[in-house]
CSV table of C-alpha atoms and ligand atoms in Angstrom, one decimal:
chain,number,residue,atom,x,y,z
A,601,MET,CA,21.2,-13.3,14.6
A,602,LYS,CA,22.0,-14.1,10.7
A,603,THR,CA,19.5,-15.3,8.2
A,604,GLN,CA,19.3,-15.4,4.5
A,605,VAL,CA,16.3,-13.2,3.4
A,606,ALA,CA,15.6,-10.8,6.3
A,607,ILE,CA,11.7,-9.9,5.4
A,608,ILE,CA,10.3,-6.4,6.7
A,609,GLY,CA,6.9,-6.4,7.4
A,610,GLY,CA,4.2,-9.2,8.8
A,611,GLY,CA,1.5,-8.6,6.4
A,612,PRO,CA,0.3,-10.7,3.4
A,613,SER,CA,3.2,-9.8,1.2
A,614,GLY,CA,6.1,-10.6,3.7
A,615,LEU,CA,4.3,-13.7,4.9
A,616,LEU,CA,3.5,-15.3,1.5
A,617,LEU,CA,7.1,-15.2,0.4
A,618,SER,CA,8.8,-15.8,3.7
A,619,GLN,CA,6.2,-19.3,3.9
A,620,LEU,CA,7.4,-19.6,0.1
A,621,LEU,CA,10.9,-19.6,0.8
A,622,HIS,CA,10.9,-21.9,3.4
A,623,ARG,CA,8.8,-24.6,1.0
A,624,SER,CA,12.6,-24.0,-0.9
A,625,GLY,CA,14.5,-24.3,1.9
A,626,ILE,CA,15.7,-20.6,2.1
A,627,GLU,CA,15.3,-19.0,5.9
A,628,SER,CA,13.7,-16.1,6.3
A,629,VAL,CA,12.9,-14.1,9.3
A,630,VAL,CA,10.1,-11.3,9.3
A,631,LEU,CA,9.8,-8.7,11.3
A,632,GLU,CA,6.3,-7.0,11.9
A,633,ARG,CA,6.1,-4.0,13.9
A,634,LYS,CA,2.4,-4.1,15.7
A,635,THR,CA,1.5,-7.8,16.9
A,636,LYS,CA,-0.3,-10.6,15.4
A,637,ASP,CA,-3.8,-9.5,16.2
A,638,HIS,CA,-3.8,-5.9,15.3
A,639,VAL,CA,-2.3,-7.2,11.3
A,640,LEU,CA,-5.3,-9.7,11.9
A,641,GLY,CA,-7.5,-7.2,13.2
A,642,ARG,CA,-7.2,-5.1,9.4
A,643,ILE,CA,-10.3,-5.2,7.1
A,644,ARG,CA,-9.4,-5.3,3.2
A,645,ALA,CA,-10.6,-6.4,0.2
A,646,GLY,CA,-11.4,-10.4,-0.3
A,647,VAL,CA,-11.1,-10.7,-4.1
A,648,LEU,CA,-8.7,-13.3,-5.5
A,649,GLU,CA,-7.3,-13.6,-8.4
A,650,GLN,CA,-6.1,-17.9,-9.8
A,651,GLY,CA,-2.5,-16.3,-9.3
A,652,LEU,CA,-2.4,-15.6,-6.4
A,653,VAL,CA,-4.6,-19.1,-5.2
A,654,ARG,CA,-2.2,-21.1,-7.1
A,655,LEU,CA,0.4,-19.3,-5.1
A,656,MET,CA,-1.4,-20.4,-1.6
A,657,GLU,CA,-1.6,-23.9,-3.4
A,658,GLU,CA,2.4,-23.7,-3.6
A,659,ALA,CA,3.1,-22.5,-0.4
A,660,GLY,CA,0.7,-25.1,1.0
A,661,CYS,CA,-1.6,-22.9,2.4
A,662,ALA,CA,-5.1,-23.2,0.6
A,663,ASP,CA,-7.2,-25.6,2.1
A,664,ARG,CA,-9.4,-23.7,4.1
A,665,LEU,CA,-9.2,-21.1,1.0
A,666,HIS,CA,-10.7,-23.7,-1.2
A,667,ALA,CA,-12.9,-25.1,1.3
A,668,GLU,CA,-14.3,-21.4,2.4
A,669,GLY,CA,-13.6,-19.4,-0.7
A,670,TYR,CA,-16.7,-18.7,-2.7
A,671,VAL,CA,-16.3,-18.7,-6.9
A,672,HIS,CA,-17.4,-16.2,-8.5
A,673,ASP,CA,-17.6,-16.7,-12.4
A,674,GLY,CA,-18.9,-12.8,-12.7
A,675,THR,CA,-19.6,-9.4,-10.9
A,676,LEU,CA,-22.6,-7.5,-12.0
A,677,ILE,CA,-22.1,-3.4,-12.9
A,678,SER,CA,-25.2,-1.5,-12.2
A,679,TYR,CA,-25.2,2.2,-13.6
A,680,GLY,CA,-28.5,4.0,-13.0
A,681,GLU,CA,-31.1,1.5,-13.5
A,682,GLU,CA,-29.8,-0.1,-16.1
A,683,MET,CA,-27.3,-3.4,-14.8
A,684,PHE,CA,-25.6,-6.2,-16.7
A,685,ARG,CA,-23.2,-8.4,-16.1
A,686,ILE,CA,-19.4,-9.4,-16.7
A,687,ASP,CA,-19.0,-13.2,-17.3
A,688,PHE,CA,-15.2,-13.8,-15.9
A,689,THR,CA,-16.0,-17.2,-16.8
A,690,GLU,CA,-17.3,-17.5,-20.3
A,691,HIS,CA,-14.6,-14.6,-21.0
A,692,THR,CA,-11.4,-16.3,-20.1
A,693,GLY,CA,-12.2,-19.4,-18.5
A,694,THR,CA,-11.2,-18.3,-15.3
A,695,PRO,CA,-13.5,-17.6,-12.5
A,696,VAL,CA,-12.5,-15.5,-8.7
A,697,ILE,CA,-12.1,-16.7,-5.4
A,698,VAL,CA,-13.8,-14.5,-2.9
A,699,TYR,CA,-12.2,-15.0,0.0
A,700,GLY,CA,-10.9,-11.7,2.9
A,701,GLN,CA,-7.5,-10.9,2.8
A,702,THR,CA,-7.6,-11.5,6.6
A,703,GLU,CA,-8.0,-15.6,6.3
A,704,VAL,CA,-5.1,-15.2,4.1
A,705,THR,CA,-3.1,-13.7,6.0
A,706,ARG,CA,-4.5,-16.3,9.2
A,707,ASP,CA,-3.5,-19.3,7.2
A,708,LEU,CA,-0.3,-17.6,5.9
A,709,TYR,CA,0.8,-17.1,10.1
A,710,ALA,CA,-1.0,-20.7,11.1
A,711,ALA,CA,1.8,-21.9,7.8
A,712,ARG,CA,4.9,-20.5,9.1
A,713,GLU,CA,4.0,-20.7,13.0
A,714,ALA,CA,4.1,-24.5,12.1
A,715,ALA,CA,6.9,-24.8,10.1
A,716,GLY,CA,9.0,-22.7,13.4
A,717,GLY,CA,9.2,-20.0,10.7
A,718,LEU,CA,10.7,-16.7,12.9
A,719,ILE,CA,8.4,-13.8,13.4
A,720,GLU,CA,9.5,-10.9,15.0
A,721,TYR,CA,6.2,-8.7,16.1
A,722,GLU,CA,6.7,-5.8,18.1
A,723,VAL,CA,9.5,-3.9,16.5
A,724,GLU,CA,10.8,-1.0,16.6
A,725,ASP,CA,13.4,1.3,15.5
A,726,VAL,CA,13.7,-0.4,11.9
A,727,VAL,CA,16.6,0.3,10.1
A,728,ILE,CA,18.0,-0.9,6.9
A,729,HIS,CA,22.1,-1.1,6.6
A,730,GLY,CA,23.7,-1.6,3.0
A,731,ALA,CA,21.7,-2.5,0.8
A,732,ASP,CA,24.0,-1.5,-1.9
A,733,THR,CA,26.5,-4.1,-0.5
A,734,ASP,CA,27.2,-7.3,-0.4
A,735,ALA,CA,26.8,-7.9,3.0
A,736,PRO,CA,23.1,-6.3,4.2
A,737,HIS,CA,22.0,-5.9,8.0
A,738,VAL,CA,19.0,-4.7,9.7
A,739,THR,CA,19.1,-3.2,12.9
A,740,TYR,CA,15.9,-2.8,14.8
A,741,THR,CA,14.9,-2.3,18.9
A,742,GLN,CA,12.0,-5.0,20.6
A,743,HIS,CA,11.2,-4.1,23.9
A,744,GLY,CA,13.2,-1.2,24.1
A,745,GLU,CA,16.3,-4.6,23.2
A,746,PRO,CA,18.5,-3.2,20.7
A,747,ARG,CA,18.3,-6.3,17.9
A,748,ARG,CA,20.5,-6.7,14.4
A,749,ILE,CA,19.7,-9.5,11.9
A,750,ASP,CA,22.6,-10.1,9.2
A,751,CYS,CA,21.4,-11.6,5.7
A,752,ASP,CA,22.1,-12.0,2.3
A,753,PHE,CA,18.9,-10.2,0.8
A,754,ILE,CA,16.5,-7.4,2.3
A,755,ALA,CA,12.5,-8.2,1.3
A,756,GLY,CA,10.9,-4.6,2.0
A,757,CYS,CA,7.1,-5.9,2.3
A,758,ASP,CA,6.8,-3.1,4.8
A,759,GLY,CA,3.4,-1.6,3.2
A,760,PHE,CA,2.8,2.0,2.2
A,761,HIS,CA,4.2,3.7,4.9
A,762,GLY,CA,7.0,1.6,6.2
A,763,VAL,CA,10.7,2.1,6.3
A,764,SER,CA,12.0,0.4,2.6
A,765,ARG,CA,10.7,2.0,0.2
A,766,ARG,CA,12.5,5.8,2.2
A,767,THR,CA,15.9,3.5,2.0
A,768,ILE,CA,16.3,4.0,-1.5
A,769,PRO,CA,18.0,6.9,-2.0
A,770,PRO,CA,15.8,9.9,-3.5
A,771,GLU,CA,17.6,10.8,-6.1
A,772,LEU,CA,17.5,6.9,-7.4
A,773,ARG,CA,13.7,6.6,-6.9
A,774,ARG,CA,10.7,7.8,-9.4
A,775,GLU,CA,7.8,8.2,-7.9
A,776,TYR,CA,4.1,8.5,-9.7
A,777,GLU,CA,0.8,9.6,-7.5
A,778,LYS,CA,-2.1,10.1,-8.3
A,779,VAL,CA,-5.0,11.0,-5.2
A,780,TYR,CA,-8.6,10.7,-6.1
A,781,PRO,CA,-10.7,13.4,-4.4
A,782,PHE,CA,-12.8,11.3,-2.5
A,783,GLY,CA,-12.9,8.0,-0.2
A,784,TRP,CA,-14.5,5.1,0.8
A,785,LEU,CA,-16.7,4.6,3.2
A,786,GLY,CA,-16.9,0.9,4.5
A,787,ILE,CA,-19.4,-1.1,6.2
A,788,LEU,CA,-19.2,-5.0,7.9
A,789,SER,CA,-23.0,-6.2,8.9
A,790,GLU,CA,-23.8,-9.6,10.1
A,791,THR,CA,-26.4,-9.7,7.2
A,792,PRO,CA,-26.8,-12.1,4.0
A,793,PRO,CA,-25.2,-10.3,1.0
A,794,VAL,CA,-27.7,-8.6,-1.1
A,795,ASN,CA,-26.6,-10.9,-4.4
A,796,HIS,CA,-24.9,-14.0,-4.7
A,797,GLU,CA,-21.7,-11.7,-6.9
A,798,LEU,CA,-20.6,-8.3,-6.2
A,799,ILE,CA,-22.5,-5.3,-7.6
A,800,TYR,CA,-20.4,-2.0,-8.8
A,801,ALA,CA,-22.7,0.4,-9.2
A,802,ASN,CA,-22.5,3.9,-10.6
A,803,SER,CA,-25.1,6.6,-9.7
A,804,GLU,CA,-25.3,10.0,-10.4
A,805,ARG,CA,-25.2,10.0,-6.7
A,806,GLY,CA,-21.6,8.3,-6.5
A,807,PHE,CA,-20.2,5.0,-6.2
A,808,ALA,CA,-21.2,2.2,-4.3
A,809,LEU,CA,-19.7,-1.7,-3.7
A,810,CYS,CA,-22.0,-4.3,-2.5
A,811,SER,CA,-19.8,-7.5,-1.6
A,812,MET,CA,-19.4,-9.7,1.0
A,813,ARG,CA,-17.0,-12.6,3.3
A,814,ASN,CA,-19.9,-14.9,3.7
A,815,GLU,CA,-23.7,-15.7,3.5
A,816,ALA,CA,-24.3,-14.5,6.6
A,817,LEU,CA,-21.7,-11.3,6.4
A,818,SER,CA,-21.5,-8.7,4.2
A,819,ARG,CA,-19.3,-5.9,2.9
A,820,TYR,CA,-20.7,-2.5,1.2
A,821,TYR,CA,-18.9,0.1,-0.1
A,822,ILE,CA,-19.8,3.7,-0.9
A,823,GLN,CA,-18.2,7.3,-2.1
A,824,CYS,CA,-17.5,9.6,0.2
A,825,SER,CA,-16.4,13.1,0.7
A,826,LEU,CA,-12.3,13.3,1.8
A,827,SER,CA,-13.9,16.0,4.6
A,828,ASP,CA,-16.2,12.8,5.7
A,829,ARG,CA,-15.7,10.7,9.1
A,830,PRO,CA,-17.2,7.4,9.6
A,831,GLU,CA,-19.0,8.8,12.8
A,832,ASP,CA,-20.7,11.1,10.6
A,833,TRP,CA,-22.8,8.3,9.2
A,834,THR,CA,-25.2,6.9,11.1
A,835,ASP,CA,-25.8,2.9,10.1
A,836,GLU,CA,-29.5,3.6,9.0
A,837,ALA,CA,-28.3,7.2,6.9
A,838,PHE,CA,-25.1,4.4,5.6
A,839,TRP,CA,-28.0,2.1,4.5
A,840,GLN,CA,-30.4,4.8,2.8
A,841,GLU,CA,-27.6,6.2,0.8
A,842,LEU,CA,-26.7,2.4,-0.3
A,843,LYS,CA,-30.1,2.2,-1.0
A,844,ARG,CA,-30.0,5.5,-3.5
A,845,ARG,CA,-26.8,4.2,-5.6
A,846,LEU,CA,-29.0,0.5,-6.4
A,847,PRO,CA,-30.9,-1.0,-9.1
A,848,ALA,CA,-35.0,-0.6,-6.8
A,849,ALA,CA,-35.2,-4.3,-7.2
A,850,GLN,CA,-31.6,-4.5,-5.4
A,851,ALA,CA,-32.0,-1.5,-3.7
A,852,GLU,CA,-35.6,-3.7,-2.2
A,853,GLN,CA,-33.9,-6.7,-1.6
A,854,LEU,CA,-31.0,-5.0,1.1
A,855,VAL,CA,-30.9,-6.8,4.2
A,856,THR,CA,-29.9,-4.3,6.8
A,857,GLY,CA,-29.2,-4.0,10.5
A,858,PRO,CA,-25.8,-2.8,12.9
A,859,SER,CA,-22.9,-2.1,11.4
A,860,ILE,CA,-19.6,-4.0,12.7
A,861,GLU,CA,-17.3,-2.1,11.6
A,862,LYS,CA,-17.1,1.3,9.9
A,863,SER,CA,-14.0,2.5,8.3
A,864,ILE,CA,-13.3,5.4,6.2
A,865,ALA,CA,-10.6,4.3,3.5
A,866,PRO,CA,-8.8,7.5,0.6
A,867,LEU,CA,-8.6,6.1,-2.6
A,868,ARG,CA,-4.3,6.2,-4.0
A,869,SER,CA,-2.6,5.1,-7.6
A,870,PHE,CA,1.0,5.1,-6.4
A,871,VAL,CA,4.3,3.3,-7.8
A,872,THR,CA,7.9,3.4,-6.9
A,873,GLU,CA,10.3,2.7,-9.3
A,874,PRO,CA,12.7,0.9,-9.1
A,875,MET,CA,11.8,-1.9,-7.0
A,876,ARG,CA,15.1,-3.1,-6.1
A,877,TRP,CA,18.0,-1.1,-4.8
A,878,GLY,CA,20.9,-3.8,-4.6
A,879,ARG,CA,20.3,-6.6,-2.0
A,880,LEU,CA,16.8,-4.9,-0.7
A,881,PHE,CA,13.8,-5.7,-2.9
A,882,LEU,CA,10.3,-3.7,-2.1
A,883,CYS,CA,6.9,-6.0,-2.6
A,884,GLY,CA,3.3,-4.8,-2.5
A,885,ASP,CA,1.8,-2.0,-1.1
A,886,ALA,CA,5.7,-0.9,-0.2
A,887,ALA,CA,6.1,-0.2,-3.6
A,888,HIS,CA,2.8,0.7,-4.9
A,889,ILE,CA,-0.5,1.7,-4.6
A,890,VAL,CA,-4.0,0.7,-6.2
A,891,PRO,CA,-7.3,2.2,-5.9
A,892,PRO,CA,-9.6,-1.1,-4.4
A,893,THR,CA,-12.1,-0.6,-7.3
A,894,GLY,CA,-10.5,-2.9,-9.2
A,895,ALA,CA,-9.5,-5.5,-6.3
A,896,LYS,CA,-5.5,-5.5,-6.9
A,897,GLY,CA,-3.6,-4.4,-4.2
A,898,LEU,CA,-3.2,-7.6,-2.4
A,899,ASN,CA,-3.2,-9.3,-6.2
A,900,THR,CA,-0.7,-7.5,-7.1
A,901,ALA,CA,1.4,-8.1,-4.4
A,902,ALA,CA,1.0,-11.7,-4.8
A,903,SER,CA,2.7,-11.4,-8.8
A,904,ASP,CA,5.9,-9.5,-6.3
A,905,VAL,CA,5.7,-12.4,-4.3
A,906,HIS,CA,6.1,-14.6,-7.2
A,907,TYR,CA,8.7,-12.8,-8.9
A,908,LEU,CA,11.5,-11.8,-6.1
A,909,HIS,CA,10.7,-15.8,-4.9
A,910,ARG,CA,11.5,-17.4,-8.2
A,911,GLY,CA,14.6,-15.0,-8.4
A,912,LEU,CA,15.7,-15.6,-4.5
A,913,ARG,CA,15.1,-19.3,-5.4
A,914,GLU,CA,17.2,-19.4,-9.0
A,915,HIS,CA,19.8,-17.4,-6.9
A,916,TYR,CA,20.6,-20.2,-4.3
A,917,ALA,CA,20.1,-23.3,-6.5
A,918,THR,CA,22.1,-22.1,-9.4
A,919,GLY,CA,24.5,-18.7,-8.0
A,920,SER,CA,22.4,-17.1,-10.9
A,921,SER,CA,21.7,-13.4,-10.1
A,922,GLU,CA,19.5,-13.6,-13.5
A,923,GLY,CA,16.0,-13.9,-12.1
A,924,ILE,CA,16.9,-11.1,-8.8
A,925,ASP,CA,18.5,-8.9,-11.9
A,926,SER,CA,15.1,-8.7,-13.6
A,927,TYR,CA,12.4,-8.7,-10.6
A,928,SER,CA,11.8,-4.8,-11.4
A,929,GLU,CA,11.7,-4.8,-14.6
A,930,LYS,CA,9.4,-8.0,-14.6
A,931,ALA,CA,7.0,-6.6,-11.5
A,932,LEU,CA,6.8,-3.7,-12.5
A,933,SER,CA,5.6,-4.4,-16.2
A,934,ARG,CA,2.7,-6.1,-14.1
A,935,VAL,CA,2.4,-3.6,-11.5
A,936,TRP,CA,1.4,-0.7,-14.5
A,937,LYS,CA,-1.4,-2.7,-16.3
A,938,ALA,CA,-3.1,-3.6,-12.7
A,939,GLU,CA,-3.0,0.3,-11.9
A,940,ARG,CA,-4.2,0.9,-15.0
A,941,PHE,CA,-7.0,-1.5,-15.0
A,942,SER,CA,-7.6,0.4,-11.0
A,943,TRP,CA,-7.6,3.3,-12.5
A,944,TRP,CA,-9.9,3.2,-15.5
A,945,PHE,CA,-12.9,1.0,-13.6
A,946,SER,CA,-12.2,3.9,-11.1
A,947,SER,CA,-13.0,6.5,-13.8
A,948,LEU,CA,-15.9,4.4,-14.8
A,949,MET,CA,-17.5,3.8,-11.8
A,950,HIS,CA,-16.9,7.2,-9.8
A,951,ARG,CA,-18.6,11.0,-9.7
A,952,TYR,CA,-15.7,13.2,-10.1
A,953,PRO,CA,-15.6,16.7,-8.5
A,954,ASP,CA,-15.0,18.3,-12.3
A,955,GLN,CA,-16.9,16.0,-14.3
A,956,GLY,CA,-19.0,18.3,-17.0
A,957,PRO,CA,-21.9,17.0,-18.7
A,958,PHE,CA,-19.7,15.7,-21.3
A,959,ASP,CA,-17.4,13.4,-19.3
A,960,LEU,CA,-20.7,12.4,-17.8
A,961,LYS,CA,-21.9,11.4,-21.3
A,962,MET,CA,-19.1,9.8,-21.5
A,963,GLN,CA,-19.2,7.5,-18.6
A,964,VAL,CA,-22.6,6.5,-20.2
A,965,ALA,CA,-21.1,5.9,-23.2
A,966,GLU,CA,-18.1,3.6,-21.7
A,967,LEU,CA,-20.8,1.7,-19.7
A,968,ASP,CA,-23.4,1.2,-23.3
A,969,PHE,CA,-20.1,-0.1,-25.0
A,970,LEU,CA,-19.2,-2.4,-22.0
A,971,ARG,CA,-22.7,-3.8,-21.8
A,972,SER,CA,-22.7,-4.4,-25.2
A,973,ASN,CA,-19.4,-4.9,-26.5
A,974,ARG,CA,-17.5,-8.7,-26.2
A,975,ALA,CA,-14.5,-7.7,-26.8
A,976,ALA,CA,-15.0,-4.7,-24.2
A,977,GLN,CA,-16.3,-7.1,-21.3
A,978,LYS,CA,-13.4,-9.9,-22.6
A,979,ALA,CA,-10.9,-7.4,-21.8
A,980,MET,CA,-12.3,-6.1,-18.5
A,981,ALA,CA,-12.8,-9.8,-17.4
A,982,GLU,CA,-9.2,-10.2,-18.4
A,983,ASN,CA,-7.7,-7.6,-16.3
A,984,TYR,CA,-10.0,-9.2,-13.5
A,985,VAL,CA,-9.5,-12.1,-13.2
A,986,GLY,CA,-5.5,-11.4,-13.3
A,987,LEU,CA,-3.2,-10.7,-15.9
A,988,PRO,CA,-0.4,-13.9,-16.5
A,989,TYR,CA,2.4,-13.8,-14.3
B,568,APR,N1,8.7,-2.4,10.2
B,568,APR,C1,8.3,-3.3,10.6
B,568,APR,N2,6.7,-3.3,10.3
B,568,APR,C2,6.2,-2.3,9.3
B,568,APR,C3,7.4,-1.5,9.2
B,568,APR,C4,8.0,-1.3,10.0
B,568,APR,N3,9.2,0.3,9.8
B,568,APR,N4,6.3,-0.5,9.0
B,568,APR,C5,5.1,-1.5,8.2
B,568,APR,N5,5.4,-2.7,9.0
B,568,APR,C6,4.4,-4.0,9.1
B,568,APR,C7,3.3,-3.4,9.2
B,568,APR,O1,2.5,-3.5,10.5
B,568,APR,C8,2.5,-4.3,7.9
B,568,APR,O2,1.5,-5.5,9.1
B,568,APR,O3,4.5,-4.0,7.3
B,568,APR,C9,3.2,-4.6,7.2
B,568,APR,C10,2.6,-4.5,5.8
B,568,APR,O4,1.5,-4.7,5.1
B,568,APR,P1,0.8,-4.8,4.0
B,568,APR,O5,0.4,-2.7,4.7
B,568,APR,O6,-0.9,-4.9,4.6
B,568,APR,O7,1.1,-4.4,2.5
B,568,APR,P2,1.5,-5.8,2.1
B,568,APR,O8,1.9,-7.1,2.9
B,568,APR,O9,2.0,-5.6,1.1
B,568,APR,O10,0.3,-6.4,1.1
B,568,APR,C11,-0.6,-5.8,0.6
B,568,APR,O11,-2.3,-5.1,1.7
B,568,APR,O12,-2.8,-2.9,2.3
B,568,APR,C12,-3.3,-4.3,2.0
B,568,APR,O13,-4.4,-3.4,0.0
B,568,APR,C13,-3.0,-3.9,0.3
B,568,APR,O14,-4.6,-5.7,-0.1
B,568,APR,C14,-3.3,-4.9,-0.2
B,568,APR,C15,-2.5,-5.5,1.0
B,569,PHB,C1,-14.3,-6.3,-0.9
B,569,PHB,O1,-14.9,-7.0,-0.7
B,569,PHB,O2,-13.6,-5.4,0.6
B,569,PHB,C2,-14.0,-5.6,-2.1
B,569,PHB,C3,-14.7,-6.1,-2.9
B,569,PHB,C4,-13.9,-5.9,-4.2
B,569,PHB,C5,-13.7,-4.8,-4.3
B,569,PHB,C6,-12.6,-4.0,-3.3
B,569,PHB,C7,-13.1,-4.6,-1.8
B,569,PHB,O3,-13.0,-3.6,-5.8
């Protein structure tokens, strides 16, 4: 098989890139390890920056997102019994859209299928060959049958555990990592959200987050120990702990119910540099990971895809390699700003085992400053709604 761009990974990064390339008349093939149902079964964050919304519009996939997504003009931040609001729209003129990542992925699958896009599911043994040559190719097996794709370029959109990053010779890669000493225990419940906007809570018992998918589907998280397992937590224990971490007024309003999904996610900050080797380009989680505190995972994958799509479009339209040659530098510049915001917001809102009394005083002072200073709120709002591409 031959194509212009071989895309490894059928998550949001790979699908969005494939659809944008298609809209620019550029052929691609997506290689996905799992089944479509498995990919759509993943529960992920659901806060979309305007940049991603615009890319979905450019991809012709934004109708449902505009019809069903929730416009959020701000978020609440609580610490102990104190609570204040960051008004995104007042400070930046821009809201965020709350719309599950699963739905983004569903819309992208629908668009690729409608356009006759080729997605190879349940592929195995993917190997990238000749990425540092002018004639790269990818081999893989599918249901035991060997396959090969000859291509012009390869997009590594295969997430943190994929093969793409590891294809770049270790001596050419620089990796930066911070593993956080806690996890997030998350549940999905068919209950009305406790508040129409998100609540990020810093409490002496640890972090909590109140989010939602729609008026009848809520998403809650509490910071937990890395040694915890989901089965260690009954629903009742979760609800009681969540209530202890919210201001009393919000805790009283919390509608509880059976969890329909319960899982624990570890938190990590990670970046690999460069995001390009020859004709291989890394996008999204294949190149970087953020703690979910700032909801930057999908949104930073989106800006990678934007830069790569524009570079490839320019290459095929004019022969220029300027866009693809500047891809890694441009993408990393925005990646590191997202890493910083996600690390900063995580440091502000969580309890760390090694925190002493002074550290806790610094957290409260930072929250007091954020609460009372418009410049601080504007800075937070600009990072949360998404820095410019
Ligand atoms: N071959 C083919 N496909 C692979 C391989 C492989 N060797 N390894 C992984 N994959 C697939 C995975 O099954 C997954 O569907 O690549 C896809 C990668 O998707 P994501 O992990 O969702 O990464 P990305 O598309 O970059 O999306 C980033 O997803 O993980 C969240 O928080 C993250 O919101 C962010 C978003
Ligand atoms: C979610 O709704 O799952 C969510 C929202 C905001 C975050 C993280 C997760 O910062």
